[in-house]
XYZ file of N, CA and C in Angstrom:
594
model
N 0.817 -1.191 0.000
C 0.000 0.000 0.000
C 0.864 1.260 0.000
N 1.875 1.282 0.887
C 2.785 2.434 0.946
C 3.531 2.565 -0.373
N 3.983 1.426 -0.902
C 4.746 1.439 -2.151
C 3.878 1.921 -3.309
N 2.621 1.474 -3.346
C 1.703 1.886 -4.413
C 1.459 3.393 -4.352
N 1.190 3.898 -3.155
C 0.960 5.332 -2.963
C 2.189 6.137 -3.378
N 3.367 5.672 -2.961
C 4.613 6.379 -3.262
C 4.909 6.376 -4.759
N 4.730 5.228 -5.400
C 4.945 5.153 -6.848
C 4.032 6.114 -7.592
N 2.778 6.169 -7.176
C 1.808 7.072 -7.815
C 2.215 8.535 -7.619
N 2.597 8.872 -6.406
C 3.003 10.246 -6.103
C 4.238 10.660 -6.902
N 5.240 9.799 -6.934
C 6.473 10.098 -7.670
C 6.203 10.183 -9.168
N 5.321 9.325 -9.680
C 4.957 9.383 -11.102
C 4.310 10.718 -11.444
N 3.432 11.186 -10.568
C 2.790 12.487 -10.779
C 3.816 13.617 -10.737
N 4.785 13.512 -9.823
C 5.841 14.528 -9.734
C 6.711 14.527 -10.991
N 6.954 13.335 -11.536
C 7.740 13.216 -12.765
C 6.979 13.823 -13.939
N 5.682 13.504 -14.041
C 4.847 14.057 -15.118
C 4.773 15.578 -15.046
N 4.752 16.111 -13.828
C 4.698 17.568 -13.638
C 6.076 18.216 -13.778
N 7.066 17.401 -14.122
C 8.458 17.870 -14.312
C 9.062 18.467 -13.032
N 8.585 17.987 -11.883
C 9.142 18.430 -10.602
C 10.424 17.673 -10.265
N 10.528 16.435 -10.771
C 11.744 15.652 -10.562
C 12.185 15.028 -11.882
N 13.452 14.713 -11.966
C 14.026 14.090 -13.154
C 13.612 12.624 -13.215
N 13.217 12.168 -14.385
C 12.752 10.784 -14.557
C 13.819 9.760 -14.176
N 15.085 10.107 -14.391
C 16.184 9.194 -14.063
C 16.321 8.977 -12.553
N 15.837 9.928 -11.778
C 15.941 9.834 -10.318
C 14.669 9.296 -9.662
N 13.727 8.863 -10.480
C 12.429 8.405 -9.976
C 12.579 7.277 -8.945
N 13.410 6.292 -9.235
C 13.611 5.150 -8.339
C 14.180 5.599 -6.987
N 15.112 6.551 -7.036
C 15.714 7.080 -5.811
C 14.652 7.774 -4.955
N 13.801 8.605 -5.579
C 12.758 9.320 -4.842
C 11.758 8.350 -4.221
N 11.417 7.300 -4.940
C 10.498 6.286 -4.411
C 11.100 5.655 -3.157
N 12.377 5.270 -3.235
C 13.058 4.637 -2.097
C 13.082 5.559 -0.875
N 13.479 6.813 -1.100
C 13.585 7.770 0.014
C 12.216 8.046 0.620
N 11.223 8.253 -0.222
C 9.879 8.548 0.268
C 9.298 7.378 1.055
N 9.492 6.158 0.554
C 9.025 4.968 1.289
C 9.712 4.895 2.649
N 11.018 5.146 2.688
C 11.766 5.112 3.958
C 11.207 6.128 4.949
N 10.946 7.336 4.473
C 10.401 8.384 5.344
C 9.020 8.013 5.879
N 8.160 7.536 4.993
C 6.804 7.186 5.409
C 6.832 6.049 6.427
N 7.637 5.024 6.168
C 7.728 3.903 7.102
C 8.262 4.353 8.459
N 9.273 5.219 8.444
C 9.819 5.723 9.712
C 8.779 6.570 10.441
N 8.058 7.401 9.706
C 7.017 8.252 10.302
C 5.927 7.407 10.952
N 5.493 6.359 10.268
C 4.459 5.466 10.817
C 4.973 4.784 12.093
N 6.198 4.282 12.042
C 6.766 3.565 13.190
C 6.963 4.494 14.385
N 7.628 5.627 14.150
C 7.884 6.568 15.247
C 6.576 7.158 15.754
N 5.648 7.435 14.838
C 4.343 7.961 15.243
C 3.610 7.010 16.170
N 3.662 5.718 15.854
C 3.019 4.705 16.705
C 3.663 4.656 18.078
N 5.000 4.701 18.104
C 5.716 4.675 19.387
C 5.341 5.894 20.227
N 5.274 7.059 19.598
C 4.920 8.282 20.336
C 3.492 8.189 20.871
N 2.568 7.678 20.059
C 1.182 7.516 20.531
C 1.105 6.576 21.731
N 1.838 5.462 21.658
C 1.856 4.519 22.788
C 2.473 5.177 24.016
N 3.546 5.945 23.800
C 4.216 6.608 24.934
C 3.312 7.645 25.602
N 2.505 8.343 24.796
C 1.548 9.309 25.361
C 0.500 8.570 26.192
N -0.013 7.462 25.643
C -1.006 6.663 26.366
C -0.438 6.096 27.666
N 0.859 5.779 27.663
C 1.510 5.206 28.851
C 2.105 6.280 29.769
N 1.927 7.539 29.417
C 2.482 8.674 30.175
C 4.004 8.606 30.274
N 4.648 8.235 29.158
C 6.110 8.116 29.114
C 6.678 8.870 27.907
N 6.035 9.967 27.518
C 6.474 10.681 26.315
C 7.896 11.215 26.446
N 8.204 11.898 27.532
C 9.528 12.515 27.668
C 10.655 11.481 27.724
N 10.555 10.433 28.561
C 11.618 9.424 28.524
C 11.728 8.741 27.158
N 10.588 8.572 26.473
C 10.605 7.959 25.148
C 11.348 8.839 24.149
N 11.199 10.150 24.271
C 11.921 11.064 23.381
C 13.430 10.905 23.585
N 13.866 10.771 24.830
C 15.284 10.519 25.109
C 15.716 9.200 24.467
N 14.883 8.177 24.624
C 15.179 6.872 24.022
C 15.355 6.997 22.515
N 14.406 7.661 21.852
C 14.442 7.785 20.394
C 15.674 8.542 19.916
N 16.028 9.628 20.603
C 17.216 10.403 20.222
C 18.471 9.541 20.354
N 18.625 8.880 21.493
C 19.800 8.031 21.722
C 19.835 6.857 20.743
N 18.666 6.235 20.547
C 18.611 5.053 19.689
C 18.927 5.396 18.234
N 18.237 6.392 17.678
C 18.436 6.701 16.256
C 19.818 7.280 15.968
N 20.369 8.055 16.913
C 21.719 8.589 16.715
C 22.737 7.462 16.588
N 22.509 6.400 17.335
C 23.437 5.268 17.328
C 23.091 4.246 16.243
N 21.829 3.941 16.079
C 21.393 2.890 15.147
C 21.814 3.181 13.700
N 21.725 4.457 13.292
C 22.094 4.753 11.904
C 23.594 4.623 11.664
N 24.354 4.509 12.744
C 25.799 4.321 12.614
C 26.230 2.875 12.843
N 25.553 2.194 13.770
C 25.941 0.808 14.061
C 25.327 -0.179 13.072
N 24.166 0.186 12.528
C 23.451 -0.796 11.716
C 22.939 -1.882 12.632
N 22.912 -3.089 12.147
C 22.435 -4.197 12.960
C 21.390 -4.988 12.207
N 20.733 -5.861 12.916
C 19.779 -6.778 12.305
C 18.588 -6.030 11.712
N 18.186 -6.422 10.508
C 17.018 -5.852 9.834
C 16.108 -6.985 9.376
N 14.812 -6.759 9.481
C 13.839 -7.712 8.942
C 13.568 -7.364 7.479
N 13.052 -8.321 6.722
C 12.899 -8.149 5.278
C 11.729 -7.274 4.859
N 10.624 -7.337 5.573
C 9.408 -6.617 5.186
C 9.096 -5.533 6.202
N 8.449 -4.447 5.720
C 8.108 -3.343 6.613
C 7.178 -3.789 7.731
N 6.152 -4.579 7.408
C 5.204 -4.981 8.449
C 5.899 -5.789 9.543
N 6.906 -6.615 9.166
C 7.658 -7.378 10.159
C 8.448 -6.432 11.059
N 9.116 -5.477 10.418
C 9.914 -4.499 11.167
C 9.024 -3.663 12.086
N 7.883 -3.249 11.548
C 6.935 -2.432 12.318
C 6.446 -3.187 13.552
N 5.989 -4.409 13.351
C 5.476 -5.197 14.474
C 6.569 -5.497 15.497
N 7.777 -5.825 15.017
C 8.890 -6.107 15.924
C 9.288 -4.860 16.708
N 9.275 -3.702 16.040
C 9.639 -2.449 16.704
C 8.617 -2.077 17.766
N 7.338 -2.167 17.422
C 6.281 -1.835 18.388
C 6.316 -2.808 19.566
N 6.502 -4.101 19.280
C 6.592 -5.093 20.363
C 7.807 -4.816 21.246
N 8.930 -4.446 20.630
C 10.136 -4.113 21.394
C 9.891 -2.911 22.287
N 9.219 -1.898 21.729
C 8.952 -0.694 22.528
C 8.033 -1.008 23.706
N 7.012 -1.823 23.468
C 6.100 -2.188 24.563
C 6.865 -2.943 25.652
N 7.801 -3.816 25.258
C 8.609 -4.515 26.268
C 9.556 -3.543 26.975
N 10.022 -2.512 26.266
C 10.873 -1.494 26.889
C 10.093 -0.743 27.965
N 8.812 -0.478 27.703
C 7.967 0.184 28.709
C 7.979 -0.594 30.022
N 7.880 -1.915 29.919
C 7.894 -2.752 31.124
C 9.281 -2.887 31.720
N 10.271 -3.094 30.856
C 11.648 -3.301 31.334
C 12.230 -2.063 32.006
N 11.902 -0.886 31.471
C 12.535 0.344 31.975
C 12.242 0.575 33.445
N 11.002 0.339 33.853
C 10.674 0.559 35.268
C 11.339 -0.484 36.159
N 11.472 -1.715 35.652
C 12.160 -2.757 36.422
C 13.642 -2.422 36.547
N 14.274 -2.086 35.410
C 15.714 -1.774 35.425
C 16.009 -0.501 36.215
N 15.046 0.424 36.267
C 15.230 1.652 37.060
C 15.362 1.316 38.544
N 14.753 0.204 38.955
C 14.833 -0.226 40.356
C 16.065 -1.070 40.646
N 16.764 -1.497 39.590
C 17.984 -2.293 39.745
C 19.126 -1.640 38.956
N 19.607 -0.489 39.438
C 20.616 0.261 38.680
C 21.909 -0.511 38.418
N 22.299 -1.407 39.321
C 23.534 -2.161 39.106
C 23.379 -3.066 37.879
N 22.228 -3.726 37.756
C 21.958 -4.559 36.591
C 21.921 -3.704 35.324
N 21.252 -2.558 35.397
C 21.153 -1.650 34.251
C 22.538 -1.221 33.776
N 23.391 -0.799 34.727
C 24.725 -0.315 34.347
C 25.637 -1.447 33.881
N 25.425 -2.644 34.414
C 26.196 -3.801 33.930
C 25.831 -4.101 32.476
N 24.535 -4.056 32.167
C 24.089 -4.265 30.790
C 24.586 -3.149 29.871
N 24.584 -1.929 30.379
C 25.068 -0.792 29.595
C 26.552 -0.932 29.291
N 27.346 -1.330 30.283
C 28.786 -1.532 30.056
C 29.032 -2.633 29.037
N 28.239 -3.715 29.119
C 28.330 -4.784 28.116
C 28.056 -4.221 26.721
N 26.975 -3.425 26.615
C 26.577 -2.865 25.320
C 27.647 -1.931 24.757
N 28.192 -1.075 25.607
C 29.245 -0.149 25.165
C 30.457 -0.948 24.692
N 30.818 -1.995 25.448
C 31.949 -2.847 25.062
C 31.731 -3.509 23.706
N 30.527 -4.033 23.493
C 30.192 -4.687 22.211
C 30.323 -3.697 21.060
N 29.747 -2.506 21.227
C 29.784 -1.520 20.139
C 31.207 -1.026 19.907
N 31.976 -0.854 20.984
C 33.366 -0.413 20.816
C 34.201 -1.475 20.095
N 33.886 -2.750 20.318
C 34.636 -3.832 19.650
C 34.180 -3.996 18.194
N 32.860 -4.117 17.987
C 32.337 -4.388 16.645
C 32.226 -3.104 15.822
N 31.715 -2.064 16.418
C 31.561 -0.780 15.735
C 30.304 -0.713 14.902
N 30.290 -1.429 13.797
C 29.136 -1.440 12.898
C 29.170 -2.702 12.047
N 28.058 -2.974 11.380
C 28.029 -4.063 10.408
C 27.647 -3.483 9.055
N 28.236 -4.055 8.030
C 27.971 -3.616 6.664
C 26.806 -4.449 6.130
N 25.595 -3.929 6.300
C 24.396 -4.649 5.875
C 24.400 -4.817 4.355
N 23.935 -5.960 3.847
C 23.940 -6.193 2.399
C 23.245 -5.102 1.574
N 22.232 -4.440 2.148
C 21.538 -3.379 1.416
C 22.322 -2.066 1.387
N 23.331 -1.952 2.233
C 24.084 -0.694 2.329
C 25.215 -0.610 1.307
N 25.866 -1.709 1.035
C 26.963 -1.758 0.053
C 28.032 -0.692 0.315
N 28.477 -0.588 1.565
C 29.522 0.383 1.886
C 30.876 -0.112 1.393
N 31.696 0.816 0.907
C 33.065 0.434 0.591
C 33.871 0.489 1.884
N 35.129 0.086 1.835
C 35.929 -0.027 3.068
C 36.131 1.324 3.749
N 36.222 2.408 2.970
C 36.410 3.738 3.566
C 35.149 4.195 4.298
N 33.988 4.027 3.660
C 32.716 4.379 4.302
C 32.506 3.542 5.564
N 32.833 2.269 5.459
C 32.674 1.354 6.587
C 33.541 1.790 7.769
N 34.795 2.151 7.497
C 35.709 2.602 8.558
C 35.219 3.885 9.212
N 34.723 4.816 8.387
C 34.208 6.081 8.926
C 32.989 5.854 9.815
N 32.082 4.985 9.361
C 30.880 4.701 10.133
C 31.217 3.987 11.441
N 32.194 3.081 11.377
C 32.631 2.352 12.567
C 33.202 3.319 13.611
N 34.056 4.246 13.162
C 34.638 5.248 14.070
C 33.548 6.139 14.652
N 32.608 6.537 13.805
C 31.500 7.391 14.238
C 30.633 6.687 15.277
N 30.350 5.396 15.058
C 29.539 4.612 16.010
C 30.227 4.548 17.369
N 31.535 4.348 17.345
C 32.284 4.264 18.605
C 32.282 5.594 19.350
N 32.421 6.692 18.632
C 32.421 8.026 19.266
C 31.045 8.328 19.860
N 29.982 8.093 19.077
C 28.622 8.355 19.569
C 28.317 7.498 20.799
N 28.774 6.253 20.791
C 28.556 5.369 21.943
C 29.216 5.938 23.192
N 30.456 6.393 23.045
C 31.156 6.993 24.190
C 30.458 8.262 24.667
N 30.015 9.100 23.718
C 29.307 10.334 24.091
C 27.997 10.023 24.819
N 27.279 9.022 24.331
C 26.035 8.645 25.003
C 26.321 8.055 26.381
N 27.392 7.274 26.488
C 27.794 6.741 27.791
C 28.137 7.847 28.772
N 28.865 8.863 28.306
C 29.216 10.019 29.150
C 27.949 10.774 29.554
N 27.024 10.963 28.608
C 25.765 11.658 28.913
C 24.987 10.917 29.990
N 24.924 9.586 29.882
C 24.209 8.781 30.880
C 24.893 8.910 32.240
N 26.224 8.900 32.251
C 26.971 9.091 33.513
C 26.659 10.451 34.128
N 26.632 11.482 33.292
C 26.341 12.839 33.785
C 24.938 12.915 34.388
N 23.957 12.327 33.696
C 22.596 12.308 34.226
C 22.545 11.559 35.555
N 23.325 10.484 35.662
C 23.359 9.700 36.904
C 23.982 10.512 38.034
N 25.106 11.174 37.758
C 25.782 12.011 38.766
C 24.871 13.144 39.229
N 24.102 13.699 38.275
C 23.174 14.793 38.608
C 21.887 14.281 39.253
N 21.842 12.970 39.502
C 20.712 12.312 40.156
C 19.392 12.542 39.422
N 19.446 12.399 38.089
C 18.225 12.476 37.290
C 17.365 11.260 37.594
N 16.103 11.354 37.247
C 15.162 10.249 37.452
C 15.702 8.994 36.765
N 15.742 7.891 37.497
C 16.287 6.644 36.962
C 15.479 6.109 35.770
N 14.221 6.482 35.664
C 13.425 6.048 34.518
C 14.016 6.631 33.236
N 14.378 7.929 33.267
C 14.998 8.574 32.108
C 16.328 7.904 31.770
N 17.108 7.636 32.798
C 18.415 7.002 32.603
C 18.238 5.606 32.005
N 17.230 4.880 32.488
C 17.009 3.526 31.961
C 16.608 3.570 30.487
N 15.802 4.536 30.079
C 15.423 4.652 28.669
C 16.641 4.946 27.796
N 17.511 5.831 28.266
C 18.718 6.153 27.497
C 19.634 4.932 27.407
N 19.812 4.244 28.527
C 20.681 3.064 28.557
C 20.116 1.944 27.683
N 18.799 1.749 27.722
C 18.169 0.699 26.916
C 18.376 0.959 25.426
N 18.411 2.231 25.023
C 18.665 2.568 23.610
C 20.021 2.018 23.171
N 21.037 2.203 24.014
C 22.382 1.705 23.699
C 22.408 0.182 23.734
N 21.751 -0.396 24.733
C 21.699 -1.856 24.881
C 21.007 -2.497 23.668
N 19.919 -1.887 23.215
C 19.194 -2.421 22.061
C 20.049 -2.375 20.794
N 20.772 -1.271 20.596
C 21.667 -1.180 19.423
C 22.733 -2.272 19.460
N 23.298 -2.512 20.636
C 24.318 -3.560 20.770
C 23.716 -4.936 20.505
N 22.493 -5.176 21.007
C 21.833 -6.463 20.792
C 21.566 -6.695 19.304
N 21.104 -5.663 18.598
C 20.837 -5.789 17.156
C 22.124 -6.026 16.371
N 23.206 -5.420 16.854
C 24.520 -5.624 16.241
C 24.941 -7.092 16.392
N 24.764 -7.633 17.595
C 25.113 -9.040 17.857
C 24.259 -9.990 17.037
N 22.955 -9.708 16.935
C 22.061 -10.579 16.159
C 22.476 -10.579 14.693
N 22.847 -9.400 14.158
C 23.300 -9.324 12.759
C 24.560 -10.159 12.555
N 25.470 -10.110 13.534
C 26.706 -10.912 13.447
C 26.403 -12.404 13.523
N 25.554 -12.785 14.476
C 25.228 -14.198 14.677
C 24.515 -14.772 13.454
N 23.584 -14.005 12.875
C 22.828 -14.482 11.711
C 23.572 -14.234 10.398
N 24.790 -13.668 10.515
C 25.632 -13.375 9.347
C 24.925 -12.463 8.339
N 24.195 -11.493 8.889
C 23.487 -10.529 8.046
C 24.395 -9.317 7.808
N 25.493 -9.589 7.110
C 26.455 -8.525 6.830
C 27.304 -8.906 5.630
N 27.910 -7.887 5.053
C 28.877 -8.102 3.981
C 30.243 -7.819 4.557
N 31.139 -8.800 4.494
C 32.504 -8.602 4.966
C 33.223 -7.665 4.000
N 34.134 -6.860 4.516
C 34.834 -5.880 3.698
C 35.566 -6.557 2.532
N 36.185 -7.729 2.764
C 36.911 -8.417 1.698
C 35.945 -8.953 0.638
N 34.685 -9.256 1.022
C 33.685 -9.719 0.057
C 33.222 -8.581 -0.837
N 33.186 -7.358 -0.270
C 32.728 -6.187 -1.015
C 33.647 -5.881 -2.181
N 34.962 -6.133 -1.999
C 35.932 -5.814 -3.044
C 36.023 -6.880 -4.125
N 35.391 -8.044 -3.890
C 35.467 -9.144 -4.860
C 34.529 -8.920 -6.043
């Protein structure tokens, strides 16, 4: 449905000479990505409002997306699969965050594990990304820097005695990125740098 709507819209834009016909496929891809992200994030925000967790969720989303676009990680094949998995993950985060907020030692142990994983692995070269070795190295370095910055931010919030619920949402964002990175490695959902050059 999203693809049909997007194709129709881009075709109309091409006919109206608003975009170049050669770039039609690119516009379709970008527009589909935006719409899917809007639907997913919109659903999460609606659930967070209903659960009275909008502000901590905003922290989660900022931390998660800043890191996820650099680390990559496991991806599902279809939008509906990704959507359902994301919404289910967020609903479980709602429950986990309050539990982990009451057990800060467990939360920080998981966070240290996640930071260690991301610092070691950095990122994965997903088959759909087709990064060359230079892009891959830059993204890996960027993922490691963002992870350290987010870790420092979480430490600062902890020292300033911020609400542990907020801290747990920020920490869970990093933990989730590390988990998705591990799943991508375990399922071999990546292109090795030496394979890319072949």
